[in-house]
Amino acid sequence: MVKGANVGLASLSENVDAVIVSLGWASPTGEGDADVSVLLLDANGKVRDDADFYFYNHPVAPDGSVQLLGKVPVGEGSEDRIGFDLTAIPAEVDRIVVAASRYEGARFDELEDLRVTLADGSGEDLLRFAVDDPGAVSAFIFGELYRRGDDWKFRAVGQGYASGLAGLATDFGVDIDDDAEAETAAEAQAEAEAQAAAEAAEEGTSTETETETGAEAEIGAGAASGAHPAPAAPGESEPPLPAPPPDALPALPSPRPAGDDGKPPKAAARPRTARKKVTLPKAVKKSLAENDSWKGARLFPVSALKSDRDRETRATSVLLSVMAQVPEFGRRLTAAFGAPTGRMETFTEVSLPHGDTPRRPDGIIRVERAGKLWTALVETKTNGNPLRSEQVQAYMDIAARRGYEAVITLSNDVALEGSPLVDVKIDGRRKHKVALRHLSWAEVAHQAQLLIRHEGVGNSAHAWLLQELLHYLQHDNSGCHGFQNMGAAWVPVRKGIEDETLCQGDPRALEVVESWERLVRQVSLGLGGELGQKVLPVQRARRGTDPGARRARMADELCAEGRLRAELRIEGAPGVLAVGADLRTGRLRTSVEIPAPEQGYPLTWAKRLVRRLAEAPADLHVETLVEEGAGPRGTLERLRPEPADLLPRSGARITGFRLTLFKGMGNGRGSAETGFIRSVDDAVQRFHGTVLTHLDPPAVRRPAAVEQAAGG
């Protein structure tokens, strides 16, 4: 599509009751990122109330009509996905604006390959709009969905806002709370509540804190912007985008009537575009057990699991039952597969006819919405067992014949872009399309952790069910530990590197690179779930290259240098976490580069850095980065009494510092205590917990408009 063009969704597919909109971008440095947002507008082009504004502090609609599904690594960048159940959008909503914003003074013209794609319920891409020149703006409207009679259409907008997310939201009628003092007070209150909960736990009592939802989600500040409406396509009159005068102010809410007690009800907090601060209790509730050998009773026991079949049956039943009982969790997992919002029921061990021999999928998910059924067959594998192509193919054929919408596979393996786990044939002559989607057990645990730690669920019973699910998945006997084997090529490749007999073009090197990518993706999921933050692998590939070409280059590098490399971008971290495995020396390297402050004296920088790292490991290597040549380096143990040793004697300008930890690499290909997979996960966890958490967050850069005003 081109800017201003529009198209009816019904003309592209028959399966558009639920759609997935993906916003994508790439960054030359690997550090650039943005966040999606959605606004539901009425016929006047304004939100009905603040709850119609969906973004990182308010990601899910209570009715499931809008769900921000999070980021996934794609090609040389990432995509942020949004699930829409168009049948659940309220009738008074006339238009849905899909936008994204950057933060800390960053601009969209610093990103590359900006695009928006829309896929139908079967996962088939229907349209794509590429943005050529977004401009130096911090918020950007990619497109919008709007009604025309009973149908929905999509329009490519391509409009920027220099005033950021707050300015964009204000233009559409959202009442933004721009009081910095209120923000600080709210954060202080959150910390006080967390501390009170911790103290109550110490005394054996419990304190429950209600989870804010809807318009009560916390968000910061911003100013309105003057925006220009996107042009309509020729021959059709489109609703113009709002462009209020700069001095227009949002209307104040009308007074609300008093409640039964004669007091006015508590006013809902206005949205604040500052990111919500999540604080977990610091103390663990003391147990009443007489000694540590006592084990608490669990809803999902694992002690009786003896065979792979037992593990598969139990894992499927446990997962599907929790999905049906916790709507937020069930919708989170199925919305990405095109499922609508509605009443969900799940089943196990269902017999379906297939030729002479009936087939028994491990599970079935059914969602009812407005008298219509959405159905997915589920095939589960545990304990590292691989999916079988012929089995998945049979389920795809059954689903196509019976009019089911999807086949979902679950295993410990992690799917990669351009590298399917199973090969199936799709009969193009069939009118009905079936989506084939994969979930790893690590991703299931990740989504459960995000709901518990970051986004919140409806009530304490739902949170407890998710905790029980997590305990089950993480138990050694469940078989749901995630990716846990580097594959048959791992040992021959390591020996070939040690003997210097591994040649470029060896297909086994490519297998190891794919396993490495799966491991890095799983480590990102695990760390992101624990932190309640986004953690994504960074791809520093040239623009326009595909995943296969990138992996081929990494395989050549592995053969030539004996190294595997990856980078993780952690939300809120001062830099990108680099992870490297040197197969020649058997060492793992984790590091981060932090820029030098813009103001102050080098000695002050060095002293402050060493002071911030007071609790970091003594064997942490600190290296000074200079404009030309190599700077001084040393271990933290040696630098603590003499921070001045970090200053270059040549007087070269310091550009930053590199912090590095080294760790021995496991020998085994699996996830046992001595295995390579476990050692990589431990190295990343240790570096984040002992180094990154003690560093300052990224410096906030002032917007260009503010800098010009200050300079003028």
Coordinates of C-alpha atoms in Angstrom, one line a residue, residues 152-687:
W152 CA -13.9 -2.9 8.2
K153 CA -11.4 -1.1 6.0
F154 CA -7.7 -0.3 6.6
R155 CA -6.1 3.0 5.6
A156 CA -2.3 3.7 5.4
V157 CA -1.9 7.0 7.3
G158 CA 1.9 7.7 7.9
Q159 CA 1.5 10.8 10.1
G160 CA 4.1 11.9 12.7
Y161 CA 3.9 13.7 16.0
A162 CA 6.8 15.7 17.3
S163 CA 5.3 15.9 20.8
G164 CA 5.4 12.1 21.5
L165 CA 2.8 9.7 22.8
A166 CA 1.3 12.2 25.2
G167 CA 0.7 14.7 22.5
L168 CA -0.8 12.2 20.2
A169 CA -3.2 10.9 22.9
T170 CA -4.2 14.4 23.9
D171 CA -5.1 15.2 20.3
F172 CA -7.6 12.4 20.3
G173 CA -9.2 13.4 23.6
V174 CA -7.2 11.5 26.2
D175 CA -6.9 13.4 29.4
I176 CA -3.2 13.0 30.2
D177 CA -1.9 13.6 33.7
D178 CA 1.2 15.8 33.2
D179 CA 1.8 16.5 36.9
A180 CA 5.3 15.3 37.7
E181 CA 4.6 15.6 41.4
A182 CA 1.7 13.2 41.1
E183 CA 4.0 10.8 39.2
T184 CA 6.6 10.9 42.0
A185 CA 3.9 10.6 44.7
A186 CA 2.4 7.5 42.9
E187 CA 5.8 5.8 42.7
A188 CA 6.5 6.6 46.4
Q189 CA 3.1 5.1 47.2
A190 CA 3.8 2.0 45.2
E191 CA 7.1 1.5 47.0
A192 CA 5.4 2.1 50.4
E193 CA 2.7 -0.5 49.6
A194 CA 5.4 -3.0 48.5
Q195 CA 7.3 -2.4 51.7
A196 CA 4.1 -2.8 53.8
A197 CA 3.4 -6.1 52.0
A198 CA 6.9 -7.3 52.8
E199 CA 6.5 -6.3 56.5
A200 CA 3.2 -8.0 56.7
A201 CA 4.7 -11.2 55.2
E202 CA 7.4 -11.1 57.9
E203 CA 4.6 -11.2 60.5
G204 CA 2.8 -14.1 58.8
T205 CA 0.0 -11.9 57.5
S206 CA -1.0 -11.1 54.0
T207 CA -1.7 -7.8 52.3
E208 CA -3.6 -7.8 49.0
T209 CA -3.2 -4.9 46.6
E210 CA -5.8 -4.5 43.9
T211 CA -4.5 -4.5 40.4
E212 CA -5.3 -1.4 38.4
T213 CA -7.0 -2.0 35.1
G214 CA -8.6 0.1 32.4
A215 CA -8.4 3.8 32.8
E216 CA -6.6 3.4 36.2
A217 CA -3.4 2.2 34.6
E218 CA -0.6 4.6 35.3
I219 CA 0.9 6.7 32.5
G220 CA 3.4 10.5 32.2
A221 CA 3.4 13.7 30.6
G222 CA 3.4 15.4 27.3
A223 CA 2.1 18.3 25.3
A224 CA -0.3 18.4 22.4
S225 CA 1.0 18.6 18.9
G226 CA -0.3 20.2 15.7
A227 CA -0.9 17.4 13.3
H228 CA -1.8 17.3 9.6
P229 CA -4.5 15.0 8.4
A230 CA -3.6 12.1 6.1
P231 CA -5.0 12.4 2.6
A232 CA -7.9 10.2 1.7
A233 CA -7.9 7.9 -1.3
P234 CA -9.4 9.4 -4.5
G235 CA -13.1 8.9 -4.8
E236 CA -13.8 8.3 -1.1
S237 CA -14.5 10.7 1.7
E238 CA -12.6 9.7 4.8
P239 CA -12.9 11.1 8.4
P240 CA -10.2 13.7 8.9
L241 CA -7.6 13.3 11.6
P242 CA -8.1 15.9 14.4
A243 CA -6.0 19.0 14.4
P244 CA -7.0 21.1 17.4
P245 CA -5.5 24.5 18.0
P246 CA -2.3 24.5 20.1
D247 CA -4.0 26.2 23.0
A248 CA -6.9 23.7 23.1
L249 CA -7.2 22.0 26.4
P250 CA -9.0 18.8 27.2
A251 CA -12.4 19.2 28.8
L252 CA -12.6 18.7 32.5
P253 CA -14.7 15.7 33.6
S254 CA -18.1 16.6 35.0
P255 CA -18.7 16.1 38.7
R256 CA -19.8 12.6 39.6
P257 CA -22.8 12.0 42.0
A258 CA -22.2 11.0 45.6
G259 CA -22.3 7.4 46.6
D260 CA -24.5 5.7 49.2
D261 CA -22.3 7.0 52.0
G262 CA -22.8 10.6 50.8
K263 CA -19.1 10.9 49.7
P264 CA -18.2 11.3 46.0
P265 CA -16.6 8.1 44.5
K266 CA -12.9 8.0 44.1
A267 CA -11.9 9.6 40.8
A268 CA -10.1 7.3 38.4
A269 CA -6.5 8.3 37.8
R270 CA -5.8 10.0 34.5
P271 CA -3.4 8.2 32.1
R272 CA 0.3 9.0 32.5
T273 CA 2.7 8.2 29.7
A274 CA 5.6 7.5 32.1
R275 CA 6.2 3.8 32.3
K276 CA 4.6 2.0 35.2
K277 CA 7.0 1.1 37.9
V278 CA 6.6 -2.5 39.1
T279 CA 7.9 -3.2 42.6
L280 CA 7.7 -6.8 43.9
P281 CA 7.8 -7.6 47.7
K282 CA 11.3 -7.8 49.0
A283 CA 10.5 -10.4 51.7
V284 CA 9.2 -13.9 51.3
K285 CA 6.4 -15.1 53.6
K286 CA 7.7 -17.4 56.3
S287 CA 6.6 -21.0 56.2
L288 CA 4.9 -22.8 59.1
A289 CA 6.8 -26.0 58.3
E290 CA 8.9 -27.5 61.1
N291 CA 11.9 -28.0 58.7
D292 CA 12.9 -27.5 55.1
S293 CA 12.1 -31.1 54.2
W294 CA 8.4 -30.4 54.3
K295 CA 7.0 -29.8 50.8
G296 CA 3.9 -27.7 50.3
A297 CA 0.8 -29.3 48.7
R298 CA 0.5 -28.5 45.0
L299 CA -2.5 -28.3 42.8
F300 CA -0.6 -30.0 39.9
P301 CA 1.6 -32.8 41.4
V302 CA 4.4 -34.2 39.3
S303 CA 5.7 -37.1 41.5
A304 CA 3.6 -39.7 39.7
L305 CA 4.9 -38.9 36.2
K306 CA 7.0 -41.8 35.0
S307 CA 6.8 -42.0 31.2
D308 CA 6.8 -39.5 28.3
R309 CA 3.2 -40.2 27.6
D310 CA 2.2 -39.4 31.2
R311 CA 4.1 -36.1 31.0
E312 CA 2.5 -35.1 27.7
T313 CA -1.0 -36.0 28.9
R314 CA -0.6 -34.2 32.2
A315 CA 1.1 -31.1 30.7
T316 CA -1.6 -30.7 28.1
S317 CA -4.4 -31.0 30.7
V318 CA -2.7 -28.6 33.2
L319 CA -2.1 -25.9 30.5
L320 CA -5.5 -26.1 28.9
S321 CA -7.4 -26.1 32.1
V322 CA -5.6 -23.0 33.4
M323 CA -6.2 -21.3 30.0
A324 CA -10.0 -21.9 30.3
Q325 CA -10.1 -20.7 34.0
V326 CA -7.9 -17.6 33.6
P327 CA -9.4 -15.6 30.7
E328 CA -6.5 -13.1 30.6
F329 CA -4.0 -16.0 30.1
G330 CA -6.1 -18.0 27.6
R331 CA -6.7 -14.9 25.5
R332 CA -3.0 -14.0 25.7
L333 CA -2.0 -17.3 24.2
T334 CA -4.7 -17.6 21.6
A335 CA -5.1 -14.0 20.3
A336 CA -1.8 -14.3 18.4
F337 CA -3.3 -17.3 16.6
G338 CA -6.4 -15.4 15.4
A339 CA -8.8 -16.6 18.1
P340 CA -11.7 -14.2 18.9
T341 CA -12.7 -13.1 22.4
G342 CA -15.4 -15.3 23.9
R343 CA -16.2 -18.2 26.1
M344 CA -13.4 -20.7 26.0
E345 CA -13.6 -24.4 26.6
T346 CA -10.7 -26.9 26.4
F347 CA -10.7 -30.7 25.9
T348 CA -8.1 -33.5 26.0
E349 CA -7.9 -36.9 24.3
V350 CA -10.6 -36.2 21.8
S351 CA -11.1 -38.9 19.1
L352 CA -11.6 -37.6 15.5
P353 CA -12.2 -39.8 12.4
H354 CA -9.3 -40.0 9.9
G355 CA -9.5 -42.8 7.4
D356 CA -9.5 -46.2 8.9
T357 CA -7.8 -45.1 12.1
P358 CA -9.2 -42.4 14.3
R359 CA -6.8 -39.7 15.4
R360 CA -6.5 -38.4 19.0
P361 CA -5.0 -35.0 19.3
D362 CA -3.6 -34.1 22.7
G363 CA -6.1 -31.3 23.1
I364 CA -8.7 -29.0 21.6
I365 CA -9.4 -25.4 22.2
R366 CA -12.8 -23.9 21.3
V367 CA -13.9 -20.3 21.6
E368 CA -17.5 -19.3 21.1
R369 CA -18.3 -15.8 20.0
A370 CA -21.7 -14.6 18.8
G371 CA -22.8 -18.1 18.0
K372 CA -19.7 -18.9 16.0
L373 CA -17.0 -21.4 17.0
W374 CA -13.2 -21.0 16.6
T375 CA -11.4 -24.4 17.0
A376 CA -7.8 -25.3 17.3
L377 CA -6.2 -28.8 17.6
V378 CA -3.3 -29.1 20.0
E379 CA -0.3 -31.4 19.6
T380 CA 2.0 -31.6 22.6
K381 CA 5.5 -32.9 23.1
T382 CA 7.6 -32.8 26.3
N383 CA 11.0 -33.9 27.6
G384 CA 12.7 -32.8 24.4
N385 CA 10.8 -35.2 22.1
P386 CA 10.5 -33.7 18.5
L387 CA 7.3 -33.0 16.7
R388 CA 6.6 -35.5 13.9
S389 CA 5.7 -34.1 10.5
E390 CA 3.3 -36.9 9.5
Q391 CA 1.4 -36.5 12.7
V392 CA 1.0 -32.7 12.4
Q393 CA 0.1 -33.2 8.7
A394 CA -2.7 -35.5 9.7
Y395 CA -4.1 -32.9 12.1
M396 CA -3.8 -30.2 9.4
D397 CA -5.9 -32.3 7.0
I398 CA -8.5 -33.1 9.7
A399 CA -8.8 -29.4 10.6
A400 CA -9.2 -28.4 7.0
R401 CA -11.9 -31.0 6.4
R402 CA -13.9 -30.1 9.5
G403 CA -13.6 -26.4 9.1
Y404 CA -11.3 -25.8 12.1
E405 CA -9.2 -22.7 12.2
A406 CA -5.8 -23.7 13.6
V407 CA -3.4 -26.4 14.7
I408 CA -1.1 -25.5 17.6
T409 CA 2.0 -27.4 18.4
L410 CA 3.7 -27.2 21.8
S411 CA 7.2 -28.5 22.6
N412 CA 10.4 -27.6 24.3
D413 CA 11.8 -26.4 20.9
V414 CA 11.8 -22.8 19.9
A415 CA 10.6 -21.8 16.5
L416 CA 12.8 -19.6 14.4
E417 CA 11.8 -17.3 11.5
G418 CA 12.4 -19.1 8.2
S419 CA 13.2 -22.4 9.9
P420 CA 10.0 -24.4 10.5
L421 CA 10.0 -27.2 13.0
V422 CA 7.9 -29.4 10.9
D423 CA 7.3 -29.6 7.1
V424 CA 3.6 -29.8 6.1
K425 CA 1.9 -29.5 2.7
I426 CA -1.0 -27.1 2.3
D427 CA -3.5 -28.0 -0.4
G428 CA -4.0 -24.7 -2.2
R429 CA -7.3 -26.0 -3.8
R430 CA -9.0 -25.9 -0.4
K431 CA -11.0 -22.8 0.2
H432 CA -10.7 -23.1 4.0
K433 CA -7.3 -22.2 5.4
V434 CA -5.8 -23.6 8.6
A435 CA -3.2 -21.8 10.5
L436 CA -0.2 -23.8 11.9
R437 CA 1.3 -22.1 14.9
H438 CA 3.9 -23.2 17.4
L439 CA 4.4 -22.4 21.1
S440 CA 7.4 -23.4 23.2
W441 CA 7.0 -24.3 26.8
A442 CA 9.4 -21.4 27.6
E443 CA 7.0 -19.0 25.9
V444 CA 4.1 -20.3 27.9
A445 CA 6.0 -19.7 31.2
H446 CA 7.1 -16.3 29.9
Q447 CA 3.5 -15.2 29.3
A448 CA 2.4 -16.5 32.7
Q449 CA 5.2 -14.6 34.4
L450 CA 4.4 -11.4 32.6
L451 CA 0.8 -11.5 33.7
I452 CA 1.7 -12.2 37.4
R453 CA 4.7 -9.8 37.7
H454 CA 3.8 -7.0 35.3
E455 CA 0.4 -6.7 33.8
G456 CA -1.8 -8.2 36.5
V457 CA -4.8 -10.6 36.4
G458 CA -8.4 -10.3 37.5
N459 CA -8.2 -11.7 41.1
S460 CA -5.9 -13.5 43.5
A461 CA -7.4 -16.9 42.6
H462 CA -6.3 -16.4 39.0
A463 CA -2.8 -15.3 40.1
W464 CA -2.6 -18.4 42.3
L465 CA -3.5 -20.7 39.4
L466 CA -0.8 -19.1 37.2
Q467 CA 1.7 -19.6 40.1
E468 CA 0.8 -23.3 40.3
L469 CA 1.2 -23.6 36.5
L470 CA 4.6 -22.0 36.7
H471 CA 5.7 -24.3 39.5
Y472 CA 4.5 -27.3 37.5
L473 CA 6.3 -26.2 34.2
Q474 CA 9.6 -25.5 36.1
H475 CA 9.6 -28.8 38.0
D476 CA 12.4 -31.2 36.9
N477 CA 9.9 -34.0 36.4
S478 CA 7.4 -32.1 34.2
G479 CA 9.4 -32.4 31.0
C480 CA 8.5 -28.8 30.1
H481 CA 11.8 -27.2 30.7
G482 CA 12.1 -25.5 27.3
F483 CA 14.9 -25.9 24.8
Q484 CA 17.4 -28.3 26.3
N485 CA 19.6 -29.9 23.7
M486 CA 22.1 -28.3 21.3
G487 CA 21.6 -31.2 18.8
A488 CA 23.6 -34.0 17.2
A489 CA 25.9 -31.5 15.5
W490 CA 27.1 -29.9 18.7
V491 CA 29.8 -32.3 19.7
P492 CA 31.3 -32.9 16.2
V493 CA 31.5 -29.1 15.6
R494 CA 33.2 -28.5 18.9
K495 CA 35.8 -31.2 18.1
G496 CA 36.2 -29.8 14.6
I497 CA 37.0 -26.4 16.1
E498 CA 39.4 -27.8 18.6
D499 CA 41.2 -29.8 15.9
E500 CA 41.0 -27.0 13.4
T501 CA 39.3 -29.4 10.9
L502 CA 35.9 -27.7 10.6
C503 CA 35.6 -26.2 7.1
Q504 CA 33.4 -23.4 5.9
G505 CA 30.2 -24.6 4.3
D506 CA 29.9 -27.6 6.7
P507 CA 26.1 -28.0 7.2
R508 CA 26.7 -29.0 10.9
A509 CA 27.9 -25.5 11.6
L510 CA 24.6 -24.1 10.4
E511 CA 22.7 -26.6 12.7
V512 CA 24.7 -25.3 15.7
V513 CA 24.0 -21.7 14.7
E514 CA 20.2 -22.4 14.6
S515 CA 20.5 -24.1 18.0
W516 CA 22.3 -21.1 19.4
E517 CA 19.6 -18.8 18.2
R518 CA 17.0 -21.0 19.8
L519 CA 18.9 -20.9 23.1
V520 CA 19.3 -17.1 23.0
R521 CA 15.6 -16.7 22.3
Q522 CA 14.8 -18.9 25.3
V523 CA 17.2 -17.0 27.6
S524 CA 15.5 -13.8 26.6
L525 CA 12.1 -15.2 27.4
G526 CA 13.2 -16.5 30.8
L527 CA 14.9 -13.2 31.8
G528 CA 12.1 -11.1 30.5
G529 CA 9.5 -13.1 32.4
E530 CA 11.4 -12.8 35.7
L531 CA 11.9 -9.0 35.2
G532 CA 8.5 -8.3 33.8
Q533 CA 10.3 -6.3 31.1
K534 CA 10.9 -6.7 27.4
V535 CA 14.1 -8.7 26.5
L536 CA 14.8 -9.3 22.9
P537 CA 17.7 -10.6 20.8
V538 CA 19.3 -7.9 18.7
Q539 CA 20.0 -8.6 15.0
R540 CA 22.7 -6.4 13.5
A541 CA 22.2 -7.6 9.9
R542 CA 22.4 -5.5 6.8
R543 CA 19.1 -4.1 5.6
G544 CA 17.3 -6.4 3.3
T545 CA 19.0 -9.7 4.3
D546 CA 16.9 -12.7 5.2
P547 CA 17.3 -14.9 8.2
G548 CA 18.9 -17.7 6.2
A549 CA 21.7 -15.4 4.9
R550 CA 22.3 -14.1 8.4
R551 CA 22.7 -17.6 9.8
A552 CA 25.0 -18.6 6.9
R553 CA 27.3 -15.7 7.8
M554 CA 27.3 -16.7 11.4
A555 CA 28.1 -20.3 10.5
D556 CA 31.1 -19.1 8.4
E557 CA 32.2 -17.0 11.4
L558 CA 31.9 -20.0 13.7
C559 CA 34.1 -22.1 11.3
A560 CA 36.7 -19.3 11.0
E561 CA 36.9 -18.0 14.6
G562 CA 35.2 -20.7 16.7
R563 CA 32.9 -18.1 18.3
L564 CA 29.1 -17.7 18.7
R565 CA 27.8 -14.3 19.4
A566 CA 24.5 -12.7 20.4
E567 CA 23.2 -9.5 21.9
L568 CA 20.2 -8.9 24.2
R569 CA 18.3 -5.6 24.5
I570 CA 16.9 -5.3 28.0
E571 CA 14.3 -2.6 28.7
G572 CA 15.7 -0.1 31.1
A573 CA 19.3 -1.3 30.8
P574 CA 22.1 1.3 30.0
G575 CA 23.3 -0.8 27.0
V576 CA 23.0 -3.9 25.0
L577 CA 24.1 -7.1 26.8
A578 CA 26.6 -9.0 24.6
V579 CA 26.9 -12.8 25.0
G580 CA 29.8 -14.7 23.4
A581 CA 30.8 -18.4 23.5
D582 CA 34.4 -19.1 22.5
L583 CA 34.5 -22.8 21.6
R584 CA 38.3 -22.8 21.3
T585 CA 39.0 -21.6 24.9
G586 CA 35.8 -23.0 26.4
R587 CA 34.8 -19.6 27.9
L588 CA 31.6 -17.6 28.0
R589 CA 31.8 -13.8 27.9
T590 CA 29.0 -11.4 29.0
S591 CA 29.6 -7.7 28.6
V592 CA 28.0 -4.3 28.2
E593 CA 29.3 -1.0 26.9
I594 CA 28.0 2.1 28.6
P595 CA 28.6 5.6 27.2
A596 CA 30.6 8.2 29.0
P597 CA 28.5 11.0 30.6
E598 CA 28.1 14.2 28.6
Q599 CA 29.3 16.4 31.4
G600 CA 31.8 16.3 34.3
Y601 CA 35.4 15.1 34.6
P602 CA 36.8 11.7 33.7
L603 CA 38.1 11.1 37.2
T604 CA 34.6 11.7 38.6
W605 CA 33.2 9.3 36.0
A606 CA 35.7 6.6 37.0
K607 CA 35.1 7.0 40.8
R608 CA 31.3 7.0 40.3
L609 CA 31.4 3.9 38.2
V610 CA 33.5 2.0 40.7
R611 CA 31.2 3.2 43.5
R612 CA 28.1 2.0 41.6
L613 CA 29.8 -1.4 41.2
A614 CA 30.5 -1.8 45.0
E615 CA 28.5 -5.1 45.1
A616 CA 29.6 -6.4 41.7
P617 CA 31.9 -9.5 41.5
A618 CA 35.6 -8.7 42.1
D619 CA 36.6 -10.5 38.9
L620 CA 34.6 -8.1 36.8
H621 CA 36.8 -6.7 34.0
V622 CA 36.5 -2.9 33.4
E623 CA 37.9 -1.4 30.2
T624 CA 38.0 2.3 29.3
L625 CA 36.9 3.0 25.7
V626 CA 38.8 5.8 23.9
E627 CA 38.4 7.4 20.5
E628 CA 41.6 5.9 19.1
G629 CA 43.5 2.8 20.2
A630 CA 42.9 0.8 23.4
G631 CA 42.2 2.2 26.8
P632 CA 43.4 0.9 30.2
R633 CA 41.7 -2.1 31.7
G634 CA 41.7 -4.1 34.9
T635 CA 39.6 -6.1 37.3
L636 CA 37.3 -4.4 39.7
E637 CA 39.3 -5.8 42.6
R638 CA 42.3 -3.9 41.5
L639 CA 40.5 -0.8 40.5
R640 CA 38.5 -0.3 43.7
P641 CA 41.3 1.4 45.6
E642 CA 42.6 3.3 42.6
P643 CA 39.8 4.3 40.2
A644 CA 42.2 6.7 38.5
D645 CA 43.9 3.8 36.8
L646 CA 40.9 3.8 34.4
L647 CA 42.1 7.1 33.0
P648 CA 44.2 6.9 29.8
R649 CA 47.7 8.3 30.3
S650 CA 47.7 9.7 26.7
G651 CA 44.9 12.0 27.6
A652 CA 42.7 10.5 24.8
R653 CA 39.0 11.3 25.0
I654 CA 37.0 8.7 26.8
T655 CA 33.9 7.5 24.9
G656 CA 32.6 4.9 27.4
F657 CA 33.4 1.8 29.5
R658 CA 33.1 -1.9 28.8
L659 CA 32.2 -4.2 31.7
T660 CA 32.9 -7.9 31.2
L661 CA 32.5 -11.2 33.1
F662 CA 34.1 -14.5 32.0
K663 CA 32.7 -17.9 32.9
G664 CA 33.7 -21.5 32.1
M665 CA 31.6 -23.1 29.4
G666 CA 29.8 -26.4 30.0
N667 CA 30.9 -29.4 28.0
G668 CA 27.6 -31.3 27.5
R669 CA 25.2 -30.3 24.8
G670 CA 22.1 -30.5 27.1
S671 CA 20.8 -28.5 30.0
A672 CA 22.3 -30.5 32.9
E673 CA 24.3 -28.8 35.6
T674 CA 27.5 -29.3 33.5
G675 CA 25.8 -28.5 30.2
F676 CA 26.4 -25.7 27.8
I677 CA 22.7 -24.5 27.8
R678 CA 22.7 -24.2 31.6
S679 CA 26.0 -22.4 31.6
V680 CA 24.8 -19.7 29.1
D681 CA 21.6 -19.1 31.1
D682 CA 23.5 -18.9 34.4
A683 CA 26.1 -16.4 32.8
V684 CA 23.3 -14.1 31.6
Q685 CA 21.4 -14.2 34.9
R686 CA 24.6 -13.6 36.9
F687 CA 25.7 -10.6 34.7

